[in-house]
Coordinates of C-alpha atoms and ligand atoms in Angstrom, one line a residue:
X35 CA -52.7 20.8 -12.4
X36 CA -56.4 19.3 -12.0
X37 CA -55.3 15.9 -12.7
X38 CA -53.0 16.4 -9.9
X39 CA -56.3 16.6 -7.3
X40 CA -58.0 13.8 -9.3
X41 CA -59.2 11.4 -6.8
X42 CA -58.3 7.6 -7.0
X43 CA -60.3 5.1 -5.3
X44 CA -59.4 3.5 -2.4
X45 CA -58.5 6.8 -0.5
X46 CA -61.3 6.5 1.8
X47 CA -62.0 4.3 4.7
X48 CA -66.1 3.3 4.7
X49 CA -65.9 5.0 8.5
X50 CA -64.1 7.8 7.2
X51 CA -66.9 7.7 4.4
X52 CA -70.0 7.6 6.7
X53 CA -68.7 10.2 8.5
X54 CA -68.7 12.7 6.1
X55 CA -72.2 11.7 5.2
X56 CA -73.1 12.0 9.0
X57 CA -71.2 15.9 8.6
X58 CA -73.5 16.3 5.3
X59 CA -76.9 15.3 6.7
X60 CA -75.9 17.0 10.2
X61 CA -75.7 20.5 8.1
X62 CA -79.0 19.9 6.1
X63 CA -80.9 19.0 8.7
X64 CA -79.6 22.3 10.9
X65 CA -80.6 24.8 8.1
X66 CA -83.4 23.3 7.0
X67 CA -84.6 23.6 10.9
X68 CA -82.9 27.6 10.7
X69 CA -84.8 28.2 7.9
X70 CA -88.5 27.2 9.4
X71 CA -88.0 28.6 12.4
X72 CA -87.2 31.4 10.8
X73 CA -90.4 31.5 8.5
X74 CA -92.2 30.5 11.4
X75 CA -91.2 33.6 13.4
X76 CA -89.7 31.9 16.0
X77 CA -85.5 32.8 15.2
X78 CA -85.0 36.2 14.9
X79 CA -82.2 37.8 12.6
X80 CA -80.8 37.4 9.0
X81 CA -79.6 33.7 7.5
X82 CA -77.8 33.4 4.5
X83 CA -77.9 29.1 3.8
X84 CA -75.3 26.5 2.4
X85 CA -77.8 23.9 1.1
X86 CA -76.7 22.3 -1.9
X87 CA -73.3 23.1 -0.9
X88 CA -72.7 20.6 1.6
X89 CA -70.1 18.9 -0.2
X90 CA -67.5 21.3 0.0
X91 CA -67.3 21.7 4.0
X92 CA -67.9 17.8 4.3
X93 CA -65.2 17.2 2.0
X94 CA -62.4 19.9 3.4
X95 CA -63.0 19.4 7.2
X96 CA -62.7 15.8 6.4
X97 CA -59.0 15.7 5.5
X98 CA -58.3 17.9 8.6
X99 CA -57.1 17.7 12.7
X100 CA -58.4 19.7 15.6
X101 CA -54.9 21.4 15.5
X102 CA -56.1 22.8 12.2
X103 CA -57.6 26.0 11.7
X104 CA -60.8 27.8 9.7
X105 CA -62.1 31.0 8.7
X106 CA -65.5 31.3 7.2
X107 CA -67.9 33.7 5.4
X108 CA -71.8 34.9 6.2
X109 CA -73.1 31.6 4.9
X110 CA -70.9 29.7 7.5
X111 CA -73.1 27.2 9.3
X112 CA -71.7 24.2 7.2
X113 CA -68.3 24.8 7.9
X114 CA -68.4 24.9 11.3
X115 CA -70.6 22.0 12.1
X116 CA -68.2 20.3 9.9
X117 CA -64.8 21.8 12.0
X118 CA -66.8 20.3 15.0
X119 CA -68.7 22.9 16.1
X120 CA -71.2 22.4 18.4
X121 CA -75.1 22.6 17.0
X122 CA -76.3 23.5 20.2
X123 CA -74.4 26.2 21.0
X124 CA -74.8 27.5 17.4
X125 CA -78.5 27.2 17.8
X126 CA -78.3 28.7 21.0
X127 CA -76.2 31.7 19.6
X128 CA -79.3 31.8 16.6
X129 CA -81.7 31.7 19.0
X130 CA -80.2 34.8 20.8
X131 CA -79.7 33.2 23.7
X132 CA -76.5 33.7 26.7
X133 CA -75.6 29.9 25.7
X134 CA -74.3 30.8 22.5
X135 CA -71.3 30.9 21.3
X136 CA -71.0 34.7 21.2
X137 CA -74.0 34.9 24.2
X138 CA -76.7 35.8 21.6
X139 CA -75.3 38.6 20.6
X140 CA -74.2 37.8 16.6
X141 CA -76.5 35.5 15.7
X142 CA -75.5 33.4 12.4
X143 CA -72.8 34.9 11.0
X144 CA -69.9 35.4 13.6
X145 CA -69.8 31.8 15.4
X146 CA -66.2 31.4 16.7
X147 CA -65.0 28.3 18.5
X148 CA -61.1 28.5 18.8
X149 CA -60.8 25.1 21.2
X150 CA -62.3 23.7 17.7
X151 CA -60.6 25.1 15.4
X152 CA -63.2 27.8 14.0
X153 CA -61.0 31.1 13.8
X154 CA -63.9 33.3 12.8
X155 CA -67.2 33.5 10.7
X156 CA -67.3 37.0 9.3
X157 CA -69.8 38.8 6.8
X158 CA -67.3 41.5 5.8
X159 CA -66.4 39.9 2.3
X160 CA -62.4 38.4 2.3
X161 CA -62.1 39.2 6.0
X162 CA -61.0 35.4 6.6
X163 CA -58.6 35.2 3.8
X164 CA -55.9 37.2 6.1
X165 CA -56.8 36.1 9.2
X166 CA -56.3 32.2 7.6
X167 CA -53.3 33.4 6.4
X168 CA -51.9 35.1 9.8
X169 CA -53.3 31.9 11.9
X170 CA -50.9 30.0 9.3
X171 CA -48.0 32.5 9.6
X172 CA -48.5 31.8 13.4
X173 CA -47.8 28.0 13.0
X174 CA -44.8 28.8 10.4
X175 CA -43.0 31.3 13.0
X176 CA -43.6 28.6 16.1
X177 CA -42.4 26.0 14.0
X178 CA -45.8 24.1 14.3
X179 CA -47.4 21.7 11.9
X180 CA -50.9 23.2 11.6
X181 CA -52.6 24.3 8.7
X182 CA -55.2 27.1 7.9
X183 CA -58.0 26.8 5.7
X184 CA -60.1 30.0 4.5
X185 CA -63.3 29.2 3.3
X186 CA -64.6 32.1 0.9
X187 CA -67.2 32.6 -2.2
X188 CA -66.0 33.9 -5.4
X189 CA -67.4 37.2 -4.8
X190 CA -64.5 37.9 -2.4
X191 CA -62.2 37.5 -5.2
X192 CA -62.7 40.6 -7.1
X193 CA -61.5 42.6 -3.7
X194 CA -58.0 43.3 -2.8
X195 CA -57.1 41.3 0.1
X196 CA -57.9 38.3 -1.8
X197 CA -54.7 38.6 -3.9
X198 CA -52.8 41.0 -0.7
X199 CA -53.6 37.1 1.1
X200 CA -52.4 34.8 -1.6
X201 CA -49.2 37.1 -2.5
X202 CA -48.0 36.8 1.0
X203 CA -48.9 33.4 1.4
X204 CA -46.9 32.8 -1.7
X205 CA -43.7 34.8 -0.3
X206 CA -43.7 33.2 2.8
X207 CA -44.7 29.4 1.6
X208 CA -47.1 29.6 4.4
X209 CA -49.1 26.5 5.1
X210 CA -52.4 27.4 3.9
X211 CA -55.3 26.2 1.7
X212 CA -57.6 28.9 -0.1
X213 CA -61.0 27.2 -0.7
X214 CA -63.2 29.0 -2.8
X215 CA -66.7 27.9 -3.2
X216 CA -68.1 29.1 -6.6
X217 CA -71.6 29.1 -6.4
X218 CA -72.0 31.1 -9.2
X219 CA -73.6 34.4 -7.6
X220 CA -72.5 37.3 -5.4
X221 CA -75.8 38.0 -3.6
X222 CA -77.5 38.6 -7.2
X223 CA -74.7 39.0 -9.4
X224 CA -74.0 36.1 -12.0
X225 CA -70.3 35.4 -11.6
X226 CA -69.8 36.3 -15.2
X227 CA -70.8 39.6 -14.5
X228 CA -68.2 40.4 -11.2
X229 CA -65.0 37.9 -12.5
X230 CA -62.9 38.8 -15.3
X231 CA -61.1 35.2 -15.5
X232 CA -63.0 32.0 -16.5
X233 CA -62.1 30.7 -13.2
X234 CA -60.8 31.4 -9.8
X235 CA -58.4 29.2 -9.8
X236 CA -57.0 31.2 -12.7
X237 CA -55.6 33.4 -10.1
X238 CA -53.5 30.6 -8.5
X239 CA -50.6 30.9 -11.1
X240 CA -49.7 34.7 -10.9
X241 CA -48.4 34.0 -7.6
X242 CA -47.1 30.9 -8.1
X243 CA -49.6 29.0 -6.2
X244 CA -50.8 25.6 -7.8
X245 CA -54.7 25.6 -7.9
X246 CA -57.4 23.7 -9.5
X247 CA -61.3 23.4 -10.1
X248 CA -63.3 21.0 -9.3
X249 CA -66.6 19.7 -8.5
X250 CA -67.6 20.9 -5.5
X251 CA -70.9 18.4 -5.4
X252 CA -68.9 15.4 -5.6
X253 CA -67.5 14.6 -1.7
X254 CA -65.4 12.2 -2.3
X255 CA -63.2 14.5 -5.0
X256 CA -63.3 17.2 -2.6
X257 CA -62.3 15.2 -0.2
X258 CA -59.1 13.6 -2.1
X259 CA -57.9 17.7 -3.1
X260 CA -58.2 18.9 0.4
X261 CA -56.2 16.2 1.7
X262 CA -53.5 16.6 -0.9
X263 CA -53.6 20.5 -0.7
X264 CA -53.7 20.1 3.3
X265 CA -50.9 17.1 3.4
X266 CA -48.7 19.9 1.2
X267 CA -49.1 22.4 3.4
X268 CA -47.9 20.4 6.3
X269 CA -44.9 19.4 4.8
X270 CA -44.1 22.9 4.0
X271 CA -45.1 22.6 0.4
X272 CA -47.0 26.1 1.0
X273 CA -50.0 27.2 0.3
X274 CA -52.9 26.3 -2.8
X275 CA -55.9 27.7 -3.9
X276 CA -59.2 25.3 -4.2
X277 CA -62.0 26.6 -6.4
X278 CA -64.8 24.0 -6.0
X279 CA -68.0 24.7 -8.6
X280 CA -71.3 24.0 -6.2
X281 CA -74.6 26.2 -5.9
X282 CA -76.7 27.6 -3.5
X283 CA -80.6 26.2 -3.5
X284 CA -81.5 28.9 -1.3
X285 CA -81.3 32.6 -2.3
X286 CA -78.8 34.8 -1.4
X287 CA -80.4 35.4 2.2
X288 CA -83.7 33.9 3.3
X289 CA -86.3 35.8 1.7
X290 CA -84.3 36.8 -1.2
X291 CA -86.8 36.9 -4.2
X292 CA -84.2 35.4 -6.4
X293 CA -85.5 37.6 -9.5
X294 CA -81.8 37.0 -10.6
X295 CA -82.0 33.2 -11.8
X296 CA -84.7 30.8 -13.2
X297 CA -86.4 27.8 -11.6
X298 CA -85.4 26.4 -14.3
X299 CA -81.3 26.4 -13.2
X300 CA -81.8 25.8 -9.5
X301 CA -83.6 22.5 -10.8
X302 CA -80.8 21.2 -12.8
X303 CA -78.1 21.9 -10.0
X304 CA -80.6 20.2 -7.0
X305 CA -80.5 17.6 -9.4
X306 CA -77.2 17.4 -8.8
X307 CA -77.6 17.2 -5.1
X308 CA -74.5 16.3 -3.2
X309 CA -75.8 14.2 -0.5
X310 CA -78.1 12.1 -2.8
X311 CA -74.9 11.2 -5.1
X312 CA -72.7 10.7 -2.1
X313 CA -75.9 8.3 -0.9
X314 CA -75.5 6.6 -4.1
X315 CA -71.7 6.1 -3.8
X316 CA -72.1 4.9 -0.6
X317 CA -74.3 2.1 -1.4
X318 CA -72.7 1.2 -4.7
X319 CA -69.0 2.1 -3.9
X320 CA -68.8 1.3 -0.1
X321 CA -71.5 -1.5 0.0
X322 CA -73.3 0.2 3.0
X323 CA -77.0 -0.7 3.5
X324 CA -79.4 1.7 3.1
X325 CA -80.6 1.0 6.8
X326 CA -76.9 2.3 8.2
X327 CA -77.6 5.4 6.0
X328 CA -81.8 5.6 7.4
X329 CA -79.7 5.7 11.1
X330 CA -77.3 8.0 10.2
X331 CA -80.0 10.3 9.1
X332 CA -82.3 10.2 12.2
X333 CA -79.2 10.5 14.4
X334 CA -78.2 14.2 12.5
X335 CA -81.9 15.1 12.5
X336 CA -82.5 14.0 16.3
X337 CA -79.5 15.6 17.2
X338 CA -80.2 19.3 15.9
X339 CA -84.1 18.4 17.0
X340 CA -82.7 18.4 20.3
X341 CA -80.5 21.5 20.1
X342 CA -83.8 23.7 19.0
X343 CA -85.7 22.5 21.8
X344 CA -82.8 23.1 24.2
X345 CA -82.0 26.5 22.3
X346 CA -85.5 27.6 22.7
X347 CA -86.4 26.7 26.0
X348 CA -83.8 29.0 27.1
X349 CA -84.4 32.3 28.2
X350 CA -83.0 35.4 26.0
X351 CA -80.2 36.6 26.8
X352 CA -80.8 39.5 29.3
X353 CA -80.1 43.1 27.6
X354 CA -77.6 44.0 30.7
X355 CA -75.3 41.4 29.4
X356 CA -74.4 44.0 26.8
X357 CA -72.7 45.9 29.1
X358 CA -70.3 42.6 29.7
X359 CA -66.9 42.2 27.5
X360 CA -67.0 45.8 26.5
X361 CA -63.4 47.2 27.4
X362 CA -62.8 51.1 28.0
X363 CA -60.1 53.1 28.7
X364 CA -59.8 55.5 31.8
X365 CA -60.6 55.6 35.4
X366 CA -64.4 54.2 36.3
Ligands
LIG282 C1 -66.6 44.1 1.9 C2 -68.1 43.8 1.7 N1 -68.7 44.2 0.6 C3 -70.0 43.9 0.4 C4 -70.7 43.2 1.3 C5 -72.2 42.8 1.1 N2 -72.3 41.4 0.7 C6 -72.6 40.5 1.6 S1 -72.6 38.9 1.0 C7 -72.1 39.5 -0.5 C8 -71.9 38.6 -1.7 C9 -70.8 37.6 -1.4 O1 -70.7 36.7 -2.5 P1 -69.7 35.5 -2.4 O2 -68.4 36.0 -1.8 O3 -69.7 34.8 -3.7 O4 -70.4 34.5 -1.3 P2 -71.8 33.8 -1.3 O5 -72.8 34.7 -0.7 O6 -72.1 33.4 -2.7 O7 -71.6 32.6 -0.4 C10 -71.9 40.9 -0.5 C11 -71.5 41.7 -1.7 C12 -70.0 42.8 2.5 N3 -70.6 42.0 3.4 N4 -68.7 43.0 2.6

């Protein structure tokens, strides 16, 4: 079934291309910035970053429309910038402040944008898978042609509603696409010590549901699966199940001691850095000079730049807002 996802060349427009690096540099440079501010003092709450994993949310979002739908995990930023999120609002939402998009009061791990397509960040482990696979129900029912992508690590895998999501999708042929990114550890737990298959996609065939790993640092092949997984689903082909192999460089939450792993194996996976291959593609593969890559860089740094000095000139959000959106039942 891998060979199935195997990328051929010629898939890829250079726009489309650039694009995706433009989505890859965008979420560097926006946790990068979350992550000294946040040393710095100056962002308050709890980050959990996708650097090193860039690839993966690049490469899915890419081979989908605004009609299309995503849920996402606790270490969620990528994703969304790549649905089209907004990095000013998210920053805004980081910073605590009214602006963002849950008015400062969830900070990083419950951004929600449903005009783009973001169904839901949520740190309760699986919590998207269902929801991804209702939001496609939803299109299957009113006979639309969207599609619903959960994003989730391999951690959620060894819980329940993982295979409660992909059973139903299964019966119902819903149009759905199960991205798992592998990045080896559940907050400090090697994979081989929480997974009892070699792989997650192992877990595709017991329900009838074609699935594949792949490398999840390599753009351009996770690009070509989710647009074949994705194009399958809107044909009403039903759902698959993505694993994509890719690695945190951060720990498990910033400030994690990472007693769990040696320097040793984060070097040989940052030497596998997804942007810096895709870089070399892009030169080599789509002939695109390395001053069009130098722009595209300062534009995604400029850009998130601006949305922390907009984020942070704003005041926080005041604490009687709290008392807004709360619903009760009764007489006042
Ligand atoms: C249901 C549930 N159990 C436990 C936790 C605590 N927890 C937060 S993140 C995490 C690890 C998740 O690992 P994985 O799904 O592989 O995602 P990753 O952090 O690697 O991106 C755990 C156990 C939680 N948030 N929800």
């Amino acid at each position: 079934m891998t060979e199935w996802f195997a990328s051929s060349d010629g898939e890829i427009s250079s726009e489309q291309a650039l694009d995706i690096y433009r989505v890859m540099l965008t979420i560097r440079s926006f946790e990068s910035a979350a992550a000294d501010l946040l040393a710095g003092g100056r962002l308050p709450g709890f980050l959990h970053l996708s650097i090193g994993q860039e690839g993966v949310a690049a490469g899915v979002c890419s081979a989908l429309g605004p009609e299309d739908g995503i849920t996402t995990t606790h270490r969620g930023h990528g994703h969304c910038i790549a649905k089209g999120g907004s990095v000013d609002r998210m920053m805004a939402e980081l910073f605590g402040r009214g602006e963002g998009y849950c008015k400062g009061r969830s900070g990083s791990m419950h951004i929600m944008d449903a005009d783009a397509g973001i169904l839901g960040a949520h740190a309760i482990v699986g919590a998207g898978l269902p929801m991804a696979v209702g939001a496609a129900y939803s299109a299957k029912v009113r006979g639309e042609r969207r599609v619903a992508v959960a994003f989730f690590g391999e951690g959620a895998v060894g819980e329940g509603v993982f295979h409660e999501s992909l059973n139903l999708a299964a019966l119902w042929s819903l149009p759905v696409v199960f991205v798992c990114e592998n990045n080896r550890y559940a907050e400090l737990s090697h994979v081989s010590m929480h997974l009892s298959a070699k792989h997650v996609a192992d877990f595709g065939a017991p329900y009838g549901i074609p699935a594949a790993t792949l490398d999840g640092n390599d753009v351009l092949a996770v690009a070509s699966a989710a647009r074949k997984a994705v194009g399958r689903a809107r044909d009403g082909g039903g759902p698959t199940l993505l694993e994509f192999e890719t690695y945190r460089w951060r720990g498990h939450f910033e400030g994690d001691p990472q007693r769990y792993r040696s320097r040793d194996e984060v070097a040989s996976w940052q030497a596998r850095d997804p942007v810096a291959r895709f870089q070399e593609r892009l030169e080599a593969g789509f002939a695109v000079d390395v001053a069009e890559l130098d722009r595209i860089e300062r534009e995604a740094s400029t850009a998130v730049e601006r949305a922390v000095e907009w984020a942070e000139s704003l005041p926080p959000a005041p604490p009687t807002s709290l008392l807004e959106d709360v619903y009760r039942s009764g007489s006042a």
